[in-house]
Coordinates of C-alpha atoms in Angstrom, one line a residue:
M9 CA 0.0 0.2 -0.1
P10 CA 1.7 3.5 -1.3
K11 CA 2.4 5.5 2.0
K12 CA -0.8 8.6 2.6
G13 CA 0.2 11.8 3.2
R14 CA -1.1 14.0 5.9
R15 CA -4.7 15.3 5.4
Q16 CA -4.6 19.1 3.9
T17 CA -8.3 19.9 4.5
G18 CA -9.6 22.7 2.2
T19 CA -7.1 22.9 -0.6
M20 CA -9.1 22.6 -3.6
E21 CA -12.2 24.7 -4.7
E22 CA -14.9 23.6 -3.1
R23 CA -18.2 24.7 -4.2
Q24 CA -20.9 24.5 -1.2
T25 CA -22.9 27.9 -0.9
P26 CA -26.3 27.0 -0.3
C27 CA -28.2 29.1 -2.9
K28 CA -25.7 26.9 -5.6
Q29 CA -26.9 23.3 -3.4
A30 CA -30.5 24.5 -3.4
K31 CA -30.4 24.5 -7.4
V32 CA -28.7 21.2 -7.5
E33 CA -32.1 19.4 -6.8
A34 CA -33.7 20.6 -9.7
A35 CA -30.5 19.9 -11.7
C36 CA -29.5 17.0 -11.2
P37 CA -32.5 14.8 -11.7
L38 CA -32.4 16.1 -15.8
L39 CA -28.8 15.3 -16.2
M40 CA -29.6 11.8 -18.2
K41 CA -32.8 13.4 -19.6
C42 CA -31.2 16.5 -21.3
D43 CA -31.5 16.7 -25.1
H44 CA -28.7 19.5 -26.0
P45 CA -24.9 18.4 -25.4
E46 CA -24.6 21.8 -23.7
S47 CA -27.2 20.6 -21.2
V48 CA -25.4 17.8 -20.2
F49 CA -22.3 19.3 -19.8
E50 CA -23.7 21.9 -17.6
R51 CA -25.5 19.6 -15.3
L52 CA -22.2 17.4 -14.9
I53 CA -20.3 20.3 -13.6
F54 CA -23.1 22.2 -12.0
P55 CA -23.1 24.6 -10.2
I56 CA -19.9 26.0 -11.8
K57 CA -20.3 27.9 -15.4
P58 CA -19.0 26.1 -18.7
E59 CA -17.1 29.3 -19.5
E60 CA -15.5 29.8 -15.9
F61 CA -14.7 25.9 -16.4
F62 CA -12.9 26.3 -19.5
R63 CA -11.3 29.7 -18.5
D64 CA -9.8 28.7 -15.4
Y65 CA -9.7 24.7 -15.0
W66 CA -9.1 23.0 -18.2
E67 CA -5.9 21.4 -19.0
Q68 CA -4.8 24.1 -16.3
K69 CA -5.6 22.5 -12.7
P70 CA -8.0 20.0 -10.9
L71 CA -11.6 21.0 -9.5
L72 CA -13.3 19.3 -6.9
L73 CA -17.1 20.0 -6.4
K74 CA -18.4 18.8 -2.9
R75 CA -22.4 18.8 -3.5
D76 CA -23.5 17.3 -0.5
D77 CA -26.8 16.8 -1.7
P78 CA -29.5 13.8 -1.5
S79 CA -31.1 13.9 -4.9
M80 CA -27.8 14.5 -6.8
T81 CA -26.2 11.3 -4.3
S82 CA -29.5 9.5 -5.9
C83 CA -29.0 10.7 -9.2
H84 CA -25.0 9.4 -9.2
R85 CA -25.8 6.4 -7.8
S86 CA -28.5 5.2 -10.4
L87 CA -25.4 5.3 -12.9
F88 CA -24.2 2.1 -11.4
Q89 CA -23.9 0.4 -8.1
L90 CA -22.2 -3.0 -6.6
S91 CA -25.8 -4.5 -7.0
D92 CA -25.8 -4.4 -10.6
L93 CA -22.5 -6.6 -11.1
K94 CA -25.0 -9.6 -10.9
S95 CA -26.9 -9.1 -13.6
L96 CA -24.6 -7.7 -15.4
V97 CA -22.1 -10.8 -15.1
S98 CA -25.2 -13.1 -16.1
Q99 CA -24.6 -11.4 -19.6
G100 CA -21.3 -13.3 -20.6
L101 CA -18.4 -10.5 -19.3
Y102 CA -15.0 -11.7 -20.0
Y103 CA -11.8 -11.0 -17.5
G104 CA -9.7 -8.7 -18.9
R105 CA -12.1 -7.3 -22.1
D106 CA -14.7 -6.2 -19.7
I107 CA -13.5 -6.9 -16.1
N108 CA -10.1 -6.6 -14.2
I109 CA -9.5 -7.8 -10.6
C110 CA -6.7 -5.8 -9.2
R111 CA -5.1 -4.3 -6.0
C112 CA -2.0 -2.2 -5.4
V113 CA 0.4 -4.0 -3.3
R114 CA 3.3 -2.0 -2.2
G115 CA 3.2 0.3 -5.0
K116 CA 2.5 -2.0 -7.6
K117 CA -0.5 -3.4 -9.6
K118 CA -1.3 -7.2 -8.6
I119 CA -3.9 -8.7 -11.3
F120 CA -6.3 -11.6 -10.0
N121 CA -7.9 -12.2 -13.6
K122 CA -8.7 -15.9 -14.3
D123 CA -9.1 -17.3 -18.0
G124 CA -12.5 -17.2 -19.6
K125 CA -15.7 -15.7 -18.5
V126 CA -16.8 -14.0 -15.2
N127 CA -17.5 -16.1 -12.5
Y128 CA -19.6 -14.4 -10.6
A129 CA -19.1 -16.2 -7.1
Q130 CA -15.4 -15.9 -7.9
L131 CA -15.9 -12.1 -8.4
K132 CA -17.2 -11.7 -5.0
K133 CA -15.0 -13.6 -3.1
D134 CA -11.7 -11.8 -4.8
F135 CA -13.4 -8.5 -3.6
D136 CA -14.2 -10.1 -0.2
Q137 CA -11.4 -11.9 0.5
K138 CA -8.4 -10.4 -1.7
K139 CA -9.8 -6.9 -1.0
A140 CA -9.2 -6.6 -4.9
T141 CA -10.8 -3.8 -7.0
I142 CA -13.2 -4.6 -9.4
Q143 CA -12.5 -2.2 -12.9
F144 CA -15.5 -2.5 -14.7
H145 CA -14.6 -1.6 -18.3
Q146 CA -16.8 1.0 -20.6
P147 CA -20.2 0.2 -18.7
Q148 CA -21.8 2.6 -21.2
R149 CA -22.2 -0.5 -23.3
F150 CA -24.4 -1.8 -20.9
K151 CA -26.1 1.3 -18.5
D152 CA -28.3 3.1 -20.5
E153 CA -27.8 6.3 -18.0
L154 CA -23.9 6.3 -19.4
W155 CA -24.8 5.9 -23.0
R156 CA -27.0 8.9 -22.8
I157 CA -24.8 11.0 -20.9
Q158 CA -21.7 9.9 -23.0
E159 CA -23.0 10.3 -26.4
K160 CA -24.1 13.3 -25.7
L161 CA -20.6 14.5 -24.5
E162 CA -19.0 13.4 -27.3
C163 CA -21.3 15.6 -29.8
F164 CA -20.0 18.4 -27.1
F165 CA -16.4 17.6 -27.2
G166 CA -16.2 16.4 -30.5
S167 CA -13.9 14.0 -29.1
L168 CA -14.4 10.1 -27.9
V169 CA -16.0 9.3 -24.5
G170 CA -15.4 6.6 -22.3
S171 CA -15.9 5.5 -19.0
N172 CA -14.4 3.1 -16.5
V173 CA -16.1 1.7 -13.0
Y174 CA -14.0 0.9 -9.9
I175 CA -15.4 -1.1 -6.9
T176 CA -13.0 -0.9 -4.2
P177 CA -13.5 -2.6 -0.9
P178 CA -12.8 -0.6 2.4
G179 CA -9.2 -0.5 3.9
S180 CA -7.6 -1.0 -0.1
Q181 CA -6.6 0.2 -3.0
G182 CA -7.1 -0.7 -6.8
L183 CA -4.3 1.2 -8.6
P184 CA -0.6 2.5 -7.6
P185 CA 0.1 6.5 -8.6
H186 CA 0.0 7.1 -11.9
Y187 CA -1.0 9.7 -14.7
D188 CA -3.4 9.3 -18.0
D189 CA -3.3 10.3 -21.3
V190 CA -6.9 11.7 -20.6
E191 CA -8.9 14.6 -19.1
V192 CA -10.7 13.2 -16.2
F193 CA -14.3 13.3 -14.7
I194 CA -14.7 11.5 -11.7
L195 CA -18.3 10.9 -10.0
Q196 CA -18.3 9.4 -6.5
L197 CA -21.5 6.9 -7.0
E198 CA -21.4 4.7 -3.6
G199 CA -19.4 5.0 -0.2
E200 CA -16.4 7.2 0.2
K201 CA -13.1 7.4 -1.8
H202 CA -9.4 9.2 0.1
W203 CA -7.9 10.8 -3.2
Q204 CA -4.1 12.2 -3.6
L205 CA -3.4 14.6 -6.1
Y206 CA 0.2 15.4 -7.4
Q207 CA 2.4 17.9 -9.2
P208 CA 2.5 16.6 -13.0
T209 CA 6.1 15.4 -14.3
V210 CA 4.5 15.4 -17.8
N211 CA 2.3 18.3 -18.3
L212 CA -0.8 17.2 -20.9
A213 CA 1.0 14.0 -21.0
Q214 CA 0.1 11.8 -24.1
E215 CA 0.8 8.5 -22.8
Y216 CA -0.3 6.5 -19.6
N217 CA 2.3 6.0 -16.9
V218 CA 2.9 4.4 -13.2
E219 CA 5.0 7.1 -11.1
P220 CA 7.0 5.2 -8.0
E221 CA 6.5 6.9 -4.9
D222 CA 9.8 8.0 -4.2
R223 CA 10.0 10.5 -7.6
I224 CA 5.9 11.8 -7.2
G225 CA 6.8 14.5 -3.8
T226 CA 4.6 15.3 -1.4
P227 CA 0.4 15.6 -2.6
T228 CA -0.6 18.6 -3.7
H229 CA -4.1 18.0 -2.9
D230 CA -5.8 15.6 -0.3
F231 CA -9.5 14.7 0.1
L232 CA -12.3 12.7 0.2
L233 CA -14.8 12.4 -2.3
K234 CA -18.8 11.6 -1.7
P235 CA -21.3 10.6 -3.1
G236 CA -22.4 13.4 -5.4
D237 CA -19.0 14.8 -5.5
L238 CA -17.2 15.3 -8.6
L239 CA -13.4 16.0 -9.4
Y240 CA -11.8 17.2 -12.6
F241 CA -8.2 17.0 -13.4
P242 CA -6.3 17.5 -16.8
R243 CA -4.5 14.5 -18.4
G244 CA -1.0 14.0 -16.4
T245 CA -2.3 14.8 -13.2
I246 CA -0.4 12.3 -11.0
H247 CA -3.0 10.7 -8.7
Q248 CA -4.2 7.7 -6.4
A249 CA -7.0 6.7 -4.3
D250 CA -7.9 4.4 -1.7
T251 CA -11.2 3.4 0.2
P252 CA -11.0 4.6 4.1
P253 CA -10.7 1.6 6.5
G254 CA -13.9 0.7 8.8
G255 CA -16.4 1.8 6.2
S256 CA -18.3 0.4 3.2
H257 CA -16.8 -0.1 -0.2
S258 CA -17.0 2.9 -2.9
T259 CA -17.6 2.8 -6.4
H260 CA -17.2 5.8 -8.8
V261 CA -17.1 6.1 -12.4
T262 CA -14.1 7.7 -14.2
I263 CA -15.5 9.5 -17.6
S264 CA -12.4 10.7 -19.9
T265 CA -12.4 12.3 -23.3
Y266 CA -9.5 14.0 -25.4
Q267 CA -6.9 11.2 -26.4
N268 CA -4.7 11.6 -29.1
N269 CA -6.6 14.8 -29.8
S270 CA -4.4 17.7 -29.4
W271 CA -2.8 20.0 -32.2
R272 CA 0.0 17.5 -32.4
D273 CA -2.5 14.8 -33.3
F274 CA -4.4 17.2 -35.8
L275 CA -1.1 18.8 -37.6
L276 CA -0.2 14.9 -37.9
D277 CA -3.5 14.3 -39.8
V278 CA -3.7 17.1 -42.0
T279 CA -0.3 17.8 -42.9
P280 CA 0.1 15.1 -45.0
G281 CA -2.7 16.6 -47.4
L282 CA -1.4 19.8 -47.1
V283 CA 1.9 18.8 -48.7
L284 CA 0.6 16.2 -51.2
D285 CA -2.0 19.6 -52.7
S286 CA 1.0 22.1 -52.4
A287 CA 3.1 19.4 -54.6
K288 CA 0.4 19.7 -57.1
D289 CA 0.9 23.7 -57.5
N290 CA 4.8 23.8 -57.1
I291 CA 7.3 22.0 -58.8
D292 CA 10.0 22.3 -55.4
F293 CA 8.1 19.9 -53.6
R294 CA 8.5 17.4 -56.5
R295 CA 12.4 17.8 -56.8
S296 CA 14.3 14.8 -55.7
I297 CA 16.0 15.3 -52.7
P298 CA 20.2 14.8 -52.4
R299 CA 21.4 11.8 -53.5
Q300 CA 22.3 9.3 -50.3
L301 CA 20.4 11.5 -48.0
L302 CA 18.7 8.4 -46.5
M303 CA 22.1 6.5 -46.0
K304 CA 23.3 10.0 -43.9
M305 CA 23.3 9.6 -40.3
D306 CA 23.1 13.5 -39.7
L307 CA 19.9 15.0 -41.6
S308 CA 20.7 18.3 -40.5
E309 CA 21.9 19.7 -43.9
S310 CA 18.4 19.3 -45.1
S311 CA 17.0 21.7 -42.0
K312 CA 17.5 24.8 -44.0
R313 CA 15.0 23.5 -47.4
L314 CA 12.7 22.0 -45.1
S315 CA 12.4 25.2 -43.5
G316 CA 11.9 27.1 -46.5
F317 CA 8.8 24.1 -47.4
L318 CA 7.5 24.5 -43.9
R319 CA 7.0 28.2 -44.7
H320 CA 5.5 28.0 -47.8
L321 CA 2.9 25.8 -46.3
A322 CA 2.4 28.7 -43.7
D323 CA 1.9 31.0 -46.6
Q324 CA -0.5 28.5 -48.2
L325 CA -2.8 28.3 -44.9
E326 CA -2.6 32.1 -44.3
N327 CA -3.8 32.5 -48.3
G328 CA -7.2 30.3 -47.3
R329 CA -5.7 26.5 -48.3
E330 CA -8.3 24.4 -47.6
L331 CA -7.6 21.4 -44.7
K332 CA -8.2 17.9 -45.2
S333 CA -8.5 15.8 -42.6
A334 CA -7.0 12.4 -43.1
D335 CA -8.2 10.1 -40.3
M336 CA -9.2 12.1 -37.1
K337 CA -12.5 13.1 -38.6
K338 CA -13.3 9.6 -39.6
D339 CA -12.1 7.7 -36.8
F340 CA -13.9 9.6 -34.7
I341 CA -17.7 9.2 -36.3
M342 CA -16.8 5.5 -37.0
N343 CA -16.1 4.8 -33.6
R344 CA -18.2 6.8 -31.4
L345 CA -21.7 6.0 -29.5
P346 CA -24.9 5.9 -31.7
P347 CA -27.0 8.4 -30.6
S348 CA -29.6 7.0 -27.5
L349 CA -33.5 7.5 -28.7
G350 CA -34.7 4.8 -27.0
T351 CA -35.4 2.7 -29.7
S352 CA -32.6 0.9 -32.4
L353 CA -31.5 2.7 -35.1
D354 CA -31.4 -0.4 -36.8
S355 CA -34.9 -0.8 -36.8
L356 CA -35.9 2.9 -38.2
A357 CA -36.5 3.4 -41.8
P358 CA -37.3 6.8 -43.4
G359 CA -40.8 8.1 -42.9
G360 CA -43.0 9.6 -45.3
K361 CA -43.1 10.2 -48.8
I362 CA -39.7 10.4 -50.8
P363 CA -39.0 14.1 -51.4
R364 CA -39.3 15.9 -54.4
A365 CA -38.5 19.4 -55.9
D366 CA -41.1 21.2 -54.0
S367 CA -40.4 19.1 -50.8
T368 CA -39.1 21.4 -47.5
I369 CA -36.2 19.7 -45.9
R370 CA -34.0 20.1 -42.8
L371 CA -30.8 18.6 -41.6
Q372 CA -31.2 15.7 -38.9
F373 CA -28.6 14.3 -36.9
K374 CA -26.2 17.1 -37.7
E375 CA -24.2 16.3 -34.4
Y376 CA -23.8 12.8 -35.4
T377 CA -22.0 13.3 -38.7
V378 CA -19.2 14.6 -40.5
I379 CA -18.3 15.9 -44.1
T380 CA -15.2 15.0 -45.7
V381 CA -13.0 15.1 -49.2
E382 CA -10.9 12.4 -49.9
P383 CA -9.9 9.9 -53.1
D384 CA -12.7 8.2 -54.1
Q385 CA -12.4 4.8 -52.6
D386 CA -14.3 2.9 -55.3
P387 CA -11.6 0.2 -56.5
S388 CA -13.1 0.6 -60.1
D389 CA -12.0 4.1 -60.5
D390 CA -8.3 3.9 -61.3
T391 CA -8.5 7.8 -61.3
H392 CA -8.3 8.5 -57.7
K393 CA -10.8 11.8 -58.2
E394 CA -11.4 13.6 -55.0
M395 CA -14.8 13.0 -53.9
I396 CA -17.0 14.2 -50.5
Y397 CA -18.0 11.9 -47.8
I398 CA -20.8 11.9 -45.6
Y399 CA -20.2 9.5 -42.6
H400 CA -22.4 9.3 -39.7
C401 CA -22.6 7.2 -36.6
L402 CA -26.5 6.3 -36.5
K403 CA -26.1 2.9 -37.2
N404 CA -22.5 2.0 -34.7
K405 CA -22.8 -0.3 -32.5
R406 CA -22.9 0.2 -28.8
E407 CA -21.3 -2.9 -27.7
A408 CA -17.9 -2.1 -29.7
H409 CA -17.4 1.2 -27.8
M410 CA -14.0 2.2 -26.7
M411 CA -13.3 -1.6 -27.0
G412 CA -10.8 -1.5 -29.6
D413 CA -13.3 -3.3 -32.0
E414 CA -13.8 -0.8 -35.0
N415 CA -17.5 -1.4 -36.5
T416 CA -17.5 -4.2 -39.0
N417 CA -19.5 -6.3 -41.2
E418 CA -20.5 -10.0 -41.1
E419 CA -16.8 -10.6 -43.0
G420 CA -14.9 -8.5 -40.3
I421 CA -14.2 -5.5 -42.7
P422 CA -14.5 -2.1 -41.0
Q423 CA -17.9 -0.5 -41.8
T424 CA -18.4 2.9 -42.2
H425 CA -21.9 4.5 -42.8
G426 CA -22.6 7.4 -45.3
L427 CA -22.8 8.9 -48.8
R428 CA -20.4 9.6 -51.6
F429 CA -21.3 12.3 -53.4
P430 CA -18.8 14.5 -56.3
L431 CA -17.2 17.9 -55.3
S432 CA -19.5 19.7 -57.6
H433 CA -22.5 18.9 -54.5
M434 CA -20.4 20.9 -52.1
D435 CA -22.5 24.1 -52.3
A436 CA -25.4 22.3 -52.0
L437 CA -24.4 20.5 -48.9
K438 CA -23.5 23.4 -47.1
Q439 CA -26.9 24.8 -47.8
I440 CA -28.3 22.4 -46.0
W441 CA -25.8 22.4 -43.3
S442 CA -25.8 25.8 -42.8
C443 CA -30.2 26.6 -43.0
N444 CA -33.0 25.5 -40.8
A445 CA -35.1 24.4 -43.3
M446 CA -35.0 24.9 -47.3
C447 CA -36.8 23.7 -50.7
V448 CA -34.9 21.2 -52.2
K449 CA -35.5 23.1 -55.9
E450 CA -33.5 26.2 -53.9
L451 CA -30.3 23.7 -53.7
N452 CA -27.0 25.0 -55.7
L453 CA -27.0 22.3 -58.2
A454 CA -27.6 22.1 -62.2
S455 CA -31.0 20.0 -62.5
D456 CA -33.7 19.1 -60.7
A457 CA -32.7 15.4 -61.2
E458 CA -29.8 16.1 -59.2
K459 CA -31.6 17.8 -56.4
E460 CA -33.9 14.7 -55.7
N461 CA -31.3 12.4 -56.3
L462 CA -29.4 14.5 -53.2
A463 CA -32.3 14.9 -51.0
V464 CA -33.3 11.3 -51.5
S465 CA -30.3 10.0 -50.4
L466 CA -29.6 12.0 -47.4
W467 CA -33.3 10.9 -46.5
S468 CA -32.6 7.3 -46.9
E469 CA -29.9 7.4 -44.3
L470 CA -32.4 9.8 -42.4
L471 CA -29.9 12.5 -42.6
I472 CA -33.0 14.9 -43.3
E473 CA -36.5 14.9 -42.5
I474 CA -39.5 16.3 -44.6
L475 CA -41.4 19.1 -43.4

């Protein structure tokens, strides 16, 4: 068990004013019923305002919200409880994939996983006798309440949002001190958890890492999380947590986002397309590199030439050169949650009459779509001309979310859901995406047939409705 520092009360921002607590009673029960992503996030961090959160805390420092309110406690408990495990295990969960059994022993993580399917009796035995933590991976695959919250947060952030539940018996700790590569929001659901946070050794870290006790120093924050409380801390924040002895077990859910979603990742994503487009217009990009350049250990002689190319790319951006995402947009939409509508989208079909030239249409599910321009993926087309692709997540598999399994078809091939159009349709698509409602005949396309075909295609994928 890692050493615990002396309890330092009141070292974090705590929101405990009577007027704000009174508002919690009305706000929390609506957390799982909000229709708008902004409202879900507002209620998640209530009573603090989003503008204050992003100005003062996001990627900067931890935030603790103490919310001692019965309705908040009840709201959090409904997300996940220890008593939920028996029925969930009966659905056929596997060690490693769905559940880890672990305990921090002398600063190191010890795993108690068995092979194959999880047995509830064995799980309870390890929890009671070995004082092992139950780590439940991505419970939004099974718990509708978390699905609703997380899919709205994916809309809000424009980034994947995962979660893990940790259930720890009293007098025990599941994980050693470590930092993560994600922004973390922790909701305490049952019992109490003693947390210690430390100064980052790597600010805004982009990988997970365990830190030895002799390197982390003394805690910068030391506190108890109770049911209804929320804790946020940026990626790279070193932390450890244990359940105090003598009480009940602790259950908390960690909601995390912004993994591999930095400017570094965006530059790596858009730069290849920018270079390829510039090479079409500038012959210098197409000239050969010096002979034997790749055989040299020291490539510094090329730095001056490369800096010239980078300046040219910067000038292109300043002059309005369009950026094209190579993978990030597509990866996000392929792997995110489908919308939570209370019914399976697989069973939904376009409703009403087929759109015609005189139909009034309106975009729907805008927050669940992305538009990209990329080379034609049709294997029969050798020209590789650029096409518009509209991808959506309406038919993504909830059970595959954040599990490392791409949405695949029956043959195991990664499957995207969406449409493909020629570049000549871009202006018309921008009209639809920017207008509240419009008539099909007003679309900026050459013929009524093209206008109707575009509308029918979008309608068939449930992306527009007929008014």
